[in-house]
JSON list of C-alpha atoms in Angstrom, two decimals:
[
{"chain": "R", "resi": 1, "resn": "MET", "atom": "CA", "xyz": [109.28, 168.91, -51.77]},
{"chain": "R", "resi": 2, "resn": "GLY", "atom": "CA", "xyz": [110.71, 168.66, -55.28]},
{"chain": "R", "resi": 3, "resn": "ALA", "atom": "CA", "xyz": [111.11, 165.14, -56.69]},
{"chain": "R", "resi": 4, "resn": "PHE", "atom": "CA", "xyz": [108.73, 163.25, -54.42]},
{"chain": "R", "resi": 5, "resn": "SER", "atom": "CA", "xyz": [105.78, 165.63, -54.45]},
{"chain": "R", "resi": 6, "resn": "PHE", "atom": "CA", "xyz": [103.74, 163.18, -56.57]},
{"chain": "R", "resi": 7, "resn": "LEU", "atom": "CA", "xyz": [103.88, 160.40, -53.95]},
{"chain": "R", "resi": 8, "resn": "CYS", "atom": "CA", "xyz": [100.88, 159.95, -51.73]},
{"chain": "R", "resi": 9, "resn": "VAL", "atom": "CA", "xyz": [101.30, 157.34, -49.03]},
{"chain": "R", "resi": 10, "resn": "SER", "atom": "CA", "xyz": [98.21, 155.97, -47.39]},
{"chain": "R", "resi": 11, "resn": "LYS", "atom": "CA", "xyz": [98.16, 153.60, -44.45]},
{"chain": "R", "resi": 12, "resn": "GLU", "atom": "CA", "xyz": [94.42, 152.93, -44.26]},
{"chain": "R", "resi": 13, "resn": "GLY", "atom": "CA", "xyz": [94.58, 149.39, -45.61]},
{"chain": "R", "resi": 14, "resn": "SER", "atom": "CA", "xyz": [97.16, 148.16, -43.14]},
{"chain": "R", "resi": 15, "resn": "SER", "atom": "CA", "xyz": [95.41, 149.63, -40.12]},
{"chain": "R", "resi": 16, "resn": "THR", "atom": "CA", "xyz": [92.13, 147.91, -40.96]},
{"chain": "R", "resi": 17, "resn": "SER", "atom": "CA", "xyz": [93.90, 144.60, -41.53]},
{"chain": "R", "resi": 18, "resn": "GLU", "atom": "CA", "xyz": [95.79, 145.04, -38.25]},
{"chain": "R", "resi": 19, "resn": "ARG", "atom": "CA", "xyz": [92.51, 145.81, -36.53]},
{"chain": "R", "resi": 20, "resn": "ASN", "atom": "CA", "xyz": [90.95, 142.68, -38.05]},
{"chain": "R", "resi": 21, "resn": "VAL", "atom": "CA", "xyz": [93.82, 140.56, -36.74]},
{"chain": "R", "resi": 22, "resn": "VAL", "atom": "CA", "xyz": [93.41, 142.03, -33.26]},
{"chain": "R", "resi": 23, "resn": "GLU", "atom": "CA", "xyz": [89.64, 141.48, -33.35]},
{"chain": "R", "resi": 24, "resn": "THR", "atom": "CA", "xyz": [90.13, 137.89, -34.51]},
{"chain": "R", "resi": 25, "resn": "PHE", "atom": "CA", "xyz": [92.51, 137.12, -31.63]},
{"chain": "R", "resi": 26, "resn": "SER", "atom": "CA", "xyz": [90.12, 138.87, -29.26]},
{"chain": "R", "resi": 27, "resn": "TYR", "atom": "CA", "xyz": [87.23, 136.68, -30.36]},
{"chain": "R", "resi": 28, "resn": "ILE", "atom": "CA", "xyz": [89.36, 133.54, -30.16]},
{"chain": "R", "resi": 29, "resn": "GLY", "atom": "CA", "xyz": [90.52, 134.46, -26.65]},
{"chain": "R", "resi": 30, "resn": "GLY", "atom": "CA", "xyz": [86.96, 135.12, -25.55]},
{"chain": "R", "resi": 31, "resn": "TYR", "atom": "CA", "xyz": [85.71, 131.79, -26.86]},
{"chain": "R", "resi": 32, "resn": "VAL", "atom": "CA", "xyz": [88.63, 129.91, -25.33]},
{"chain": "R", "resi": 33, "resn": "GLY", "atom": "CA", "xyz": [87.87, 131.55, -21.99]},
{"chain": "R", "resi": 34, "resn": "ILE", "atom": "CA", "xyz": [84.21, 130.58, -22.18]},
{"chain": "R", "resi": 35, "resn": "TRP", "atom": "CA", "xyz": [84.99, 126.96, -23.11]},
{"chain": "R", "resi": 36, "resn": "LEU", "atom": "CA", "xyz": [87.61, 126.71, -20.39]},
{"chain": "R", "resi": 37, "resn": "GLY", "atom": "CA", "xyz": [85.14, 128.00, -17.82]},
{"chain": "R", "resi": 38, "resn": "VAL", "atom": "CA", "xyz": [82.45, 125.57, -18.96]},
{"chain": "R", "resi": 39, "resn": "SER", "atom": "CA", "xyz": [84.93, 122.70, -18.96]},
{"chain": "R", "resi": 40, "resn": "LEU", "atom": "CA", "xyz": [86.13, 123.48, -15.44]},
{"chain": "R", "resi": 41, "resn": "LEU", "atom": "CA", "xyz": [82.55, 123.78, -14.24]},
{"chain": "R", "resi": 42, "resn": "ALA", "atom": "CA", "xyz": [81.70, 120.38, -15.73]},
{"chain": "R", "resi": 43, "resn": "LEU", "atom": "CA", "xyz": [84.86, 118.85, -14.25]},
{"chain": "R", "resi": 44, "resn": "PHE", "atom": "CA", "xyz": [84.11, 120.10, -10.73]},
{"chain": "R", "resi": 45, "resn": "ASP", "atom": "CA", "xyz": [80.49, 118.99, -11.05]},
{"chain": "R", "resi": 46, "resn": "PHE", "atom": "CA", "xyz": [81.69, 115.50, -12.03]},
{"chain": "R", "resi": 47, "resn": "LEU", "atom": "CA", "xyz": [84.16, 115.40, -9.12]},
{"chain": "R", "resi": 48, "resn": "GLU", "atom": "CA", "xyz": [81.48, 116.50, -6.67]},
{"chain": "R", "resi": 49, "resn": "ALA", "atom": "CA", "xyz": [79.05, 113.82, -7.89]},
{"chain": "R", "resi": 50, "resn": "THR", "atom": "CA", "xyz": [81.79, 111.19, -7.68]},
{"chain": "R", "resi": 51, "resn": "MET", "atom": "CA", "xyz": [82.65, 112.27, -4.14]},
{"chain": "R", "resi": 52, "resn": "PHE", "atom": "CA", "xyz": [79.01, 111.97, -3.06]},
{"chain": "R", "resi": 53, "resn": "LEU", "atom": "CA", "xyz": [78.73, 108.51, -4.64]},
{"chain": "R", "resi": 54, "resn": "ILE", "atom": "CA", "xyz": [81.85, 107.33, -2.83]},
{"chain": "R", "resi": 55, "resn": "ARG", "atom": "CA", "xyz": [80.82, 108.79, 0.54]},
{"chain": "R", "resi": 56, "resn": "TYR", "atom": "CA", "xyz": [77.19, 107.61, 0.41]},
{"chain": "R", "resi": 57, "resn": "PRO", "atom": "CA", "xyz": [77.75, 103.97, 1.52]},
{"chain": "R", "resi": 58, "resn": "PHE", "atom": "CA", "xyz": [79.97, 105.07, 4.42]},
{"chain": "R", "resi": 59, "resn": "ARG", "atom": "CA", "xyz": [77.41, 107.55, 5.70]},
{"chain": "R", "resi": 60, "resn": "LYS", "atom": "CA", "xyz": [74.66, 104.95, 5.40]},
{"chain": "R", "resi": 61, "resn": "ARG", "atom": "CA", "xyz": [76.68, 102.46, 7.49]},
{"chain": "R", "resi": 62, "resn": "LYS", "atom": "CA", "xyz": [77.44, 105.11, 10.07]},
{"chain": "R", "resi": 63, "resn": "ARG", "atom": "CA", "xyz": [73.74, 105.93, 10.47]},
{"chain": "R", "resi": 64, "resn": "LEU", "atom": "CA", "xyz": [72.71, 102.27, 10.72]},
{"chain": "R", "resi": 65, "resn": "GLY", "atom": "CA", "xyz": [75.43, 101.44, 13.25]},
{"chain": "R", "resi": 66, "resn": "ALA", "atom": "CA", "xyz": [74.58, 104.29, 15.62]},
{"chain": "R", "resi": 67, "resn": "PRO", "atom": "CA", "xyz": [72.44, 103.36, 18.64]},
{"chain": "R", "resi": 68, "resn": "LYS", "atom": "CA", "xyz": [68.91, 104.69, 18.61]},
{"chain": "R", "resi": 69, "resn": "THR", "atom": "CA", "xyz": [67.92, 107.03, 21.39]},
{"chain": "R", "resi": 70, "resn": "THR", "atom": "CA", "xyz": [64.33, 107.43, 22.54]}
]
């Protein structure tokens, strides 16, 4: 004990700053995940609408060219 009995080492400050860093990265990761999900949803919605617009004239021709049955 002798010479260093007056030293008191505390680690409270570093653990709260480490926790803040982890929380910050956690929030950033959560927001990136949300934006990525929204972006992918918008992309697939756009692709689906484009596919329907491209297929519409071909389906219309197919229906008009088919013989009518009575």
